[in-house]
Coordinates of C-alpha atoms in Angstrom, one line a residue:
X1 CA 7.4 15.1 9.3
X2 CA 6.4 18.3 11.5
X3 CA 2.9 17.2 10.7
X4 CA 3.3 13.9 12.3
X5 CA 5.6 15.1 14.7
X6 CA 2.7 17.8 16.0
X7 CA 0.0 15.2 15.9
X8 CA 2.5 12.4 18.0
X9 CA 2.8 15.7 20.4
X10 CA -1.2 14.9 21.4
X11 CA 0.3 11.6 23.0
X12 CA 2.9 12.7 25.9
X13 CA 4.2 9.6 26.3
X14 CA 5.0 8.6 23.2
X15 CA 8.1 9.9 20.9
X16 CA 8.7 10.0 17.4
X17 CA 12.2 10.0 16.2
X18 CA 12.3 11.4 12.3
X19 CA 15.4 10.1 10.2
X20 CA 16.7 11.2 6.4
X21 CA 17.1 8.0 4.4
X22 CA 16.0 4.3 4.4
X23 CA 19.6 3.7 5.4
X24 CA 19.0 5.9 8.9
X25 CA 16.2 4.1 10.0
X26 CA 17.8 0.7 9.6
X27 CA 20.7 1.7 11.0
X28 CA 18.9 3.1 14.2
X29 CA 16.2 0.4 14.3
X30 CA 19.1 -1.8 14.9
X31 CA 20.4 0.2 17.4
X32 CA 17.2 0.2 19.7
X33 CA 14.2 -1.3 18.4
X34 CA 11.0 1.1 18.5
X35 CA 7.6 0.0 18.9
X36 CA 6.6 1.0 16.0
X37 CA 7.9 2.5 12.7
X38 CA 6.0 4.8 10.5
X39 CA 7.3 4.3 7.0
X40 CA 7.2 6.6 4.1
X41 CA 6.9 4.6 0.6
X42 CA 9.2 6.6 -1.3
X43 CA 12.2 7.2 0.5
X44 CA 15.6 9.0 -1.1
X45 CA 17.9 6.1 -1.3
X46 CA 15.0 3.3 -1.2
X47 CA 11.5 2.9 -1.2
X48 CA 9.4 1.4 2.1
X49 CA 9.2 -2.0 0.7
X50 CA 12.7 -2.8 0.3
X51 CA 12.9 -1.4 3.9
X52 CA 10.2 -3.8 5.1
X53 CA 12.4 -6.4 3.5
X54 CA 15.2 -5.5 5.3
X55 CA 13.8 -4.8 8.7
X56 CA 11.8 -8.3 8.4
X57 CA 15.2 -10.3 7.3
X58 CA 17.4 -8.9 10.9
X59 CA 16.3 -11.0 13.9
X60 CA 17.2 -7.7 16.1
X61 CA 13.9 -5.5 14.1
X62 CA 11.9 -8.3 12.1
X63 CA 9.3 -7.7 14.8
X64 CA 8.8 -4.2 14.6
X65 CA 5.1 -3.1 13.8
X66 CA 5.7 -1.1 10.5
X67 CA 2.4 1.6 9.1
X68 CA 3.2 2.8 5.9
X69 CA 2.5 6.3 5.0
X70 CA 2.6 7.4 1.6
X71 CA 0.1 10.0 -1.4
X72 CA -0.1 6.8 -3.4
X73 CA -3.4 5.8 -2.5
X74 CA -4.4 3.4 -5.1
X75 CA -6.2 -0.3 -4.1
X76 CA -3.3 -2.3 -5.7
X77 CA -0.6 -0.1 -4.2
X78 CA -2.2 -0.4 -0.5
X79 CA -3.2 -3.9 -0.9
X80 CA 0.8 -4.9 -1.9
X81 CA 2.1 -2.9 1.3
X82 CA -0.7 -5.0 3.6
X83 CA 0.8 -8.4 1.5
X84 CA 4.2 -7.1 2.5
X85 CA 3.4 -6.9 6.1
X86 CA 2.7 -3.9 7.0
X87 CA 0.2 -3.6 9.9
X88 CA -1.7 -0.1 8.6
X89 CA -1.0 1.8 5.6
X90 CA -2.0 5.5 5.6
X91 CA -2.2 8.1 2.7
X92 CA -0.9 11.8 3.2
X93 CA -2.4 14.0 3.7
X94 CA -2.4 11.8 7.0
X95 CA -6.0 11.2 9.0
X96 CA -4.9 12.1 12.3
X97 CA -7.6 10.5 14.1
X98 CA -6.1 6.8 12.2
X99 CA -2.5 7.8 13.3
X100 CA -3.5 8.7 16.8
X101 CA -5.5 5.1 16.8
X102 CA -2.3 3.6 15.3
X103 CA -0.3 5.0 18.3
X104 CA -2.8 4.3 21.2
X105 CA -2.7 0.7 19.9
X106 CA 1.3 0.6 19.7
X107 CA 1.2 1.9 22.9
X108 CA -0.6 -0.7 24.5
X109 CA 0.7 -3.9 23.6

């Protein structure tokens, strides 16, 4: 998190908001929608799939661009989390120059 949160610090107008659980960030996507959510794969209480599922089934967040982030890096793993929906998927350690790509484009639509 304090690596994403000093390369999201490159882009002044854009925050990032860092929860604890799969749970959280449901709970506060509901709340108010973000542009976009960056979402690790394996979670404590759920993994980034069966958040996608849940964010995509709510009317209030199924719009939400979501980037996975996660060390897995095999083809079958990334491939499944593009079939899921997920708009980029990025392995740790993260490319910066991807994320700050990722965030330009969120920032512009």
């Amino acid at each position: 998190v304090e690596v994403l949160q000093a390369v999201v610090a490159l882009r002044p107008g854009i925050a990032l908001e860092a929860v604890a659980s799969g749970t959280q960030a449901l709970a506060r996507a509901r709340l108010d929608p973000p542009d976009l959510m960056l979402l690790d794969m394996n979670l404590g209480d759920m993994t980034g799939a069966e958040l996608a599922r849940s964010l995509r089934a709510d009317p209030i967040t199924a719009a939400i661009p979501l980037v996975a982030v996660s060390a897995d890096a095999l083809p079958q793993q990334i491939d499944a989390a593009l079939a899921q929906g997920f708009e980029a998927y990025l392995t740790k350690p993260v490319d910066f120059k991807a994320l700050l790509r990722l965030l330009d484009e969120a920032a512009a639509r």
